mmCIF file of C-alpha atoms in Angstrom:
data_model
loop_
_atom_site.group_PDB
_atom_site.id
_atom_site.type_symbol
_atom_site.label_atom_id
_atom_site.label_comp_id
_atom_site.label_asym_id
_atom_site.label_seq_id
_atom_site.Cartn_x
_atom_site.Cartn_y
_atom_site.Cartn_z
ATOM 1 C CA ASP Z 1 32.643 -23.618 24.126
ATOM 2 C CA ALA Z 2 29.776 -22.273 22.259
ATOM 3 C CA ASP Z 3 27.867 -19.150 23.607
ATOM 4 C CA VAL Z 4 24.415 -20.493 22.676
ATOM 5 C CA THR Z 5 23.666 -24.149 23.143
ATOM 6 C CA GLN Z 6 20.634 -26.096 22.161
ATOM 7 C CA THR Z 7 19.640 -29.574 23.301
ATOM 8 C CA PRO Z 8 18.807 -31.952 21.611
ATOM 9 C CA ARG Z 9 20.289 -31.370 18.223
ATOM 10 C CA ASN Z 10 18.156 -33.852 16.518
ATOM 11 C CA ARG Z 11 14.888 -35.385 17.657
ATOM 12 C CA ILE Z 12 12.556 -37.734 16.089
ATOM 13 C CA THR Z 13 9.134 -38.350 17.643
ATOM 14 C CA LYS Z 14 5.562 -39.488 17.229
ATOM 15 C CA THR Z 15 2.389 -37.624 16.734
ATOM 16 C CA GLY Z 16 0.810 -36.717 20.176
ATOM 17 C CA LYS Z 17 4.056 -36.790 22.222
ATOM 18 C CA ARG Z 18 5.174 -34.032 24.615
ATOM 19 C CA ILE Z 19 8.612 -32.719 23.437
ATOM 20 C CA MET Z 20 10.948 -30.129 25.418
ATOM 21 C CA LEU Z 21 13.707 -28.280 23.487
ATOM 22 C CA GLU Z 22 16.147 -26.594 25.670
ATOM 23 C CA CYS Z 23 18.483 -23.565 25.162
ATOM 24 C CA SER Z 24 21.344 -22.222 27.321
ATOM 25 C CA GLN Z 25 23.494 -19.162 26.924
ATOM 26 C CA THR Z 26 26.801 -17.847 28.499
ATOM 27 C CA LYS Z 27 26.626 -14.497 26.919
ATOM 28 C CA GLY Z 28 24.838 -12.860 29.821
ATOM 29 C CA HIS Z 29 21.979 -11.434 27.408
ATOM 30 C CA ASP Z 30 18.564 -10.744 28.776
ATOM 31 C CA ARG Z 31 16.466 -11.188 25.848
ATOM 32 C CA MET Z 32 16.065 -14.804 24.260
ATOM 33 C CA TYR Z 33 14.050 -16.012 21.382
ATOM 34 C CA TRP Z 34 12.517 -19.237 19.811
ATOM 35 C CA TYR Z 35 12.219 -19.426 15.876
ATOM 36 C CA ARG Z 36 11.307 -22.288 13.566
ATOM 37 C CA GLN Z 37 12.522 -22.551 10.099
ATOM 38 C CA ASP Z 38 10.858 -24.430 7.364
ATOM 39 C CA PRO Z 39 12.804 -25.393 4.181
ATOM 40 C CA GLY Z 40 13.126 -22.441 1.794
ATOM 41 C CA LEU Z 41 11.594 -20.136 4.332
ATOM 42 C CA GLY Z 42 12.895 -17.503 6.776
ATOM 43 C CA LEU Z 43 12.835 -17.529 10.606
ATOM 44 C CA ARG Z 44 9.442 -17.295 12.135
ATOM 45 C CA LEU Z 45 9.171 -16.043 15.665
ATOM 46 C CA ILE Z 46 7.506 -18.674 18.270
ATOM 47 C CA TYR Z 47 7.981 -16.787 21.517
ATOM 48 C CA TYR Z 48 10.377 -14.412 23.175
ATOM 49 C CA SER Z 49 11.567 -13.014 26.441
ATOM 50 C CA PHE Z 50 13.165 -9.824 27.730
ATOM 51 C CA ASP Z 51 13.872 -11.013 31.002
ATOM 52 C CA VAL Z 52 13.063 -13.912 33.580
ATOM 53 C CA LYS Z 53 9.643 -12.669 34.341
ATOM 54 C CA ASP Z 54 8.570 -11.715 30.729
ATOM 55 C CA ILE Z 55 7.249 -13.887 28.043
ATOM 56 C CA ASN Z 56 5.613 -12.739 24.880
ATOM 57 C CA LYS Z 57 3.990 -14.681 21.906
ATOM 58 C CA GLY Z 58 5.448 -14.185 18.587
ATOM 59 C CA GLU Z 59 3.590 -14.852 15.284
ATOM 60 C CA ILE Z 60 3.154 -18.686 15.600
ATOM 61 C CA SER Z 61 2.902 -19.544 19.167
ATOM 62 C CA ASP Z 62 -0.136 -21.861 18.825
ATOM 63 C CA GLY Z 63 0.794 -25.362 19.803
ATOM 64 C CA TYR Z 64 3.823 -24.304 21.627
ATOM 65 C CA SER Z 65 4.671 -22.949 25.192
ATOM 66 C CA VAL Z 66 7.952 -21.714 26.916
ATOM 67 C CA SER Z 67 9.613 -21.448 30.184
ATOM 68 C CA ARG Z 68 12.254 -19.080 31.308
ATOM 69 C CA GLN Z 69 13.781 -20.820 34.109
ATOM 70 C CA ALA Z 70 16.670 -18.378 34.500
ATOM 71 C CA GLN Z 71 18.328 -15.655 32.654
ATOM 72 C CA ALA Z 72 20.616 -18.245 30.839
ATOM 73 C CA LYS Z 73 18.023 -20.852 30.183
ATOM 74 C CA PHE Z 74 14.697 -20.654 27.725
ATOM 75 C CA SER Z 75 12.805 -23.970 27.095
ATOM 76 C CA LEU Z 76 10.406 -24.493 24.283
ATOM 77 C CA SER Z 77 7.756 -27.136 24.801
ATOM 78 C CA LEU Z 78 5.457 -28.810 22.314
ATOM 79 C CA GLU Z 79 2.554 -30.300 24.190
ATOM 80 C CA SER Z 80 1.324 -32.621 21.889
ATOM 81 C CA ALA Z 81 3.393 -32.914 18.837
ATOM 82 C CA ILE Z 82 1.912 -32.932 15.263
ATOM 83 C CA PRO Z 83 3.448 -33.466 11.869
ATOM 84 C CA ASN Z 84 3.332 -30.061 10.698
ATOM 85 C CA GLN Z 85 5.821 -28.978 13.476
ATOM 86 C CA THR Z 86 8.483 -30.838 11.770
ATOM 87 C CA ALA Z 87 11.244 -28.081 11.217
ATOM 88 C CA LEU Z 88 14.375 -26.729 12.376
ATOM 89 C CA TYR Z 89 14.222 -24.695 15.570
ATOM 90 C CA PHE Z 90 16.768 -21.995 16.522
ATOM 91 C CA CYS Z 91 17.186 -20.315 19.956
ATOM 92 C CA ALA Z 92 18.760 -16.824 19.647
ATOM 93 C CA THR Z 93 19.732 -14.270 22.340
ATOM 94 C CA SER Z 94 20.428 -10.558 22.112
ATOM 95 C CA ASP Z 95 21.447 -7.820 24.601
ATOM 96 C CA LEU Z 96 19.711 -4.387 25.350
ATOM 97 C CA SER Z 97 22.234 -2.225 23.537
ATOM 98 C CA SER Z 98 22.456 -4.416 20.356
ATOM 99 C CA SER Z 99 19.598 -5.898 18.814
ATOM 100 C CA SER Z 100 21.753 -8.180 16.658
ATOM 101 C CA GLN Z 101 20.868 -11.914 17.657
ATOM 102 C CA TYR Z 102 23.218 -14.606 18.449
ATOM 103 C CA PHE Z 103 21.985 -18.035 17.408
ATOM 104 C CA GLY Z 104 22.371 -21.498 18.855
ATOM 105 C CA PRO Z 105 23.173 -24.324 16.433
ATOM 106 C CA GLY Z 106 19.646 -25.386 15.768
ATOM 107 C CA THR Z 107 17.552 -28.686 16.873
ATOM 108 C CA ARG Z 108 16.028 -30.560 13.849
ATOM 109 C CA LEU Z 109 12.857 -32.042 14.858
ATOM 110 C CA THR Z 110 10.740 -34.440 13.114
ATOM 111 C CA VAL Z 111 7.141 -35.655 14.006
ATOM 112 C CA LEU Z 112 5.988 -38.726 12.549
ATOM 113 C CA GLY W 1 2.823 -5.504 10.736
ATOM 114 C CA GLN W 2 5.963 -6.004 8.595
ATOM 115 C CA ASN W 3 6.220 -7.365 4.657
ATOM 116 C CA ILE W 4 9.672 -8.021 3.781
ATOM 117 C CA ASP W 5 10.568 -9.093 0.209
ATOM 118 C CA GLN W 6 13.806 -10.413 -1.210
ATOM 119 C CA PRO W 7 14.664 -12.608 -4.380
ATOM 120 C CA THR W 8 14.582 -16.356 -3.791
ATOM 121 C CA GLU W 9 17.794 -17.295 -5.651
ATOM 122 C CA MET W 10 20.753 -15.612 -7.227
ATOM 123 C CA THR W 11 23.507 -16.960 -9.019
ATOM 124 C CA ALA W 12 26.906 -15.299 -9.368
ATOM 125 C CA THR W 13 30.478 -15.895 -10.665
ATOM 126 C CA GLU W 14 33.697 -16.356 -8.346
ATOM 127 C CA GLY W 15 35.392 -12.763 -7.978
ATOM 128 C CA ALA W 16 32.485 -10.898 -9.064
ATOM 129 C CA ILE W 17 30.154 -8.367 -7.286
ATOM 130 C CA VAL W 18 26.575 -9.274 -6.342
ATOM 131 C CA GLN W 19 23.986 -7.108 -5.013
ATOM 132 C CA ILE W 20 20.978 -8.841 -3.046
ATOM 133 C CA ASN W 21 17.926 -6.299 -2.408
ATOM 134 C CA CYS W 22 15.438 -6.393 0.133
ATOM 135 C CA THR W 23 12.183 -4.244 0.206
ATOM 136 C CA TYR W 24 10.233 -3.759 3.481
ATOM 137 C CA GLN W 25 6.828 -2.344 4.796
ATOM 138 C CA THR W 26 6.870 -1.942 8.447
ATOM 139 C CA SER W 27 4.904 0.140 11.114
ATOM 140 C CA GLY W 28 7.855 2.109 12.708
ATOM 141 C CA PHE W 29 11.372 1.231 12.171
ATOM 142 C CA ASN W 30 14.198 0.720 14.376
ATOM 143 C CA GLY W 31 16.798 -0.902 12.079
ATOM 144 C CA LEU W 32 17.435 -3.444 9.418
ATOM 145 C CA PHE W 33 19.917 -6.529 9.690
ATOM 146 C CA TRP W 34 21.548 -8.803 7.094
ATOM 147 C CA TYR W 35 22.406 -12.287 8.465
ATOM 148 C CA GLN W 36 24.293 -15.190 6.631
ATOM 149 C CA GLN W 37 23.027 -18.841 6.804
ATOM 150 C CA HIS W 38 25.065 -21.624 5.375
ATOM 151 C CA ALA W 39 22.931 -24.695 4.561
ATOM 152 C CA GLY W 40 21.940 -26.382 7.820
ATOM 153 C CA GLU W 41 23.685 -24.120 10.140
ATOM 154 C CA ALA W 42 22.589 -21.254 12.462
ATOM 155 C CA PRO W 43 22.318 -17.679 11.207
ATOM 156 C CA THR W 44 25.073 -15.146 11.543
ATOM 157 C CA PHE W 45 24.989 -11.552 11.767
ATOM 158 C CA LEU W 46 26.680 -9.647 8.986
ATOM 159 C CA SER W 47 25.465 -5.958 9.208
ATOM 160 C CA TYR W 48 23.088 -3.605 10.915
ATOM 161 C CA ASN W 49 21.871 -0.355 9.529
ATOM 162 C CA VAL W 50 19.656 2.137 11.417
ATOM 163 C CA LEU W 51 20.523 5.404 9.414
ATOM 164 C CA ASP W 52 20.424 6.138 5.639
ATOM 165 C CA GLY W 53 23.617 5.320 3.676
ATOM 166 C CA LEU W 54 26.096 2.603 3.085
ATOM 167 C CA GLU W 55 27.902 0.676 5.804
ATOM 168 C CA GLU W 56 31.167 -0.923 4.723
ATOM 169 C CA LYS W 57 32.737 -4.038 6.414
ATOM 170 C CA GLY W 58 35.339 -5.748 4.470
ATOM 171 C CA ARG W 59 34.032 -7.432 1.252
ATOM 172 C CA PHE W 60 30.382 -6.867 2.337
ATOM 173 C CA SER W 61 28.536 -3.422 2.158
ATOM 174 C CA SER W 62 24.887 -2.847 3.410
ATOM 175 C CA PHE W 63 22.875 0.277 2.262
ATOM 176 C CA LEU W 64 19.595 1.506 3.565
ATOM 177 C CA SER W 65 17.123 4.015 2.355
ATOM 178 C CA ARG W 66 14.454 4.566 5.122
ATOM 179 C CA SER W 67 12.119 6.710 2.911
ATOM 180 C CA LYS W 68 11.982 4.067 0.090
ATOM 181 C CA GLY W 69 11.833 1.052 2.491
ATOM 182 C CA TYR W 70 14.855 -0.575 0.688
ATOM 183 C CA SER W 71 18.119 -2.065 1.614
ATOM 184 C CA TYR W 72 20.672 -4.062 -0.522
ATOM 185 C CA LEU W 73 23.573 -6.317 0.722
ATOM 186 C CA LEU W 74 26.699 -6.012 -1.641
ATOM 187 C CA LEU W 75 29.136 -8.711 -1.744
ATOM 188 C CA LYS W 76 32.533 -7.853 -3.553
ATOM 189 C CA GLU W 77 35.200 -10.401 -4.631
ATOM 190 C CA LEU W 78 33.069 -13.125 -4.314
ATOM 191 C CA GLN W 79 34.431 -16.504 -2.935
ATOM 192 C CA MET W 80 33.129 -20.050 -3.121
ATOM 193 C CA LYS W 81 32.372 -19.957 0.608
ATOM 194 C CA ASP W 82 29.925 -16.971 0.104
ATOM 195 C CA SER W 83 27.479 -19.701 -1.155
ATOM 196 C CA ALA W 84 24.707 -19.240 1.478
ATOM 197 C CA SER W 85 21.210 -17.876 2.161
ATOM 198 C CA TYR W 86 21.369 -14.069 3.268
ATOM 199 C CA LEU W 87 18.325 -13.005 5.537
ATOM 200 C CA CYS W 88 17.140 -9.476 5.756
ATOM 201 C CA ALA W 89 15.325 -8.509 9.004
ATOM 202 C CA VAL W 90 13.561 -5.476 10.039
ATOM 203 C CA SER W 91 13.118 -4.537 13.519
ATOM 204 C CA PRO W 92 10.320 -2.258 14.267
ATOM 205 C CA ALA W 93 10.473 0.552 16.803
ATOM 206 C CA ASN W 94 10.501 -0.157 20.480
ATOM 207 C CA ALA W 95 9.723 -4.076 19.829
ATOM 208 C CA GLY W 96 12.937 -5.592 20.779
ATOM 209 C CA LYS W 97 12.429 -8.284 18.030
ATOM 210 C CA SER W 98 12.986 -8.586 14.488
ATOM 211 C CA THR W 99 10.804 -10.044 11.411
ATOM 212 C CA PHE W 100 12.785 -12.059 8.818
ATOM 213 C CA GLY W 101 12.498 -12.129 5.148
ATOM 214 C CA ASP W 102 12.396 -15.759 3.482
ATOM 215 C CA GLY W 103 16.097 -15.014 2.618
ATOM 216 C CA THR W 104 18.007 -15.278 -0.800
ATOM 217 C CA THR W 105 19.909 -18.311 -1.742
ATOM 218 C CA LEU W 106 23.139 -17.197 -3.362
ATOM 219 C CA THR W 107 25.196 -19.703 -5.372
ATOM 220 C CA VAL W 108 28.695 -18.746 -6.318
ATOM 221 C CA LYS W 109 30.056 -20.610 -9.368
ATOM 222 C CA PRO W 110 33.674 -21.138 -10.464
#
């Protein structure tokens, strides 16, 4: 089984809809991250969390919110989706001793 | 903040050696990472440099010069499966997070 899973893997939605992307991990890591990736570009950090009670904004948090329900779960919400939020979204985890990150398989989101 | 530059695209021949450069400007420094990302897939960790010098891991090596804000990833004995995007990421001091460059798309030709 994969260490970091994301659901759904693909989603097509309409402008104005509320969308939730979910991430679960079995690595036992405290730190979790949400990124978006646009074609030809690197990863941009949306939100990150160092533990259940810690939530931090990344460089592009506007239009997004997150919830850290448990150490193993970190959800990303788009309150009112817009077309320029069409992108590939990745969840990642890391532990305290090593900052290398482990990525989920990604969610491809299309907003029409 | 961090500013990370790497070439957009590179092409090399199977069996050859290729060097992918990364320059960065950062306020504080905690380490530099290289990730490999095949098209449509998740990035996977390749290497981590925190001290100056060369780190070798099989066909892949990574070099860091903190004073110059410079790193490179060296891929030897290129294989077709090495065709991918290579992402340089910098972790500032005490931040617990990384900033990624836009990646270098490497195409390996027969």
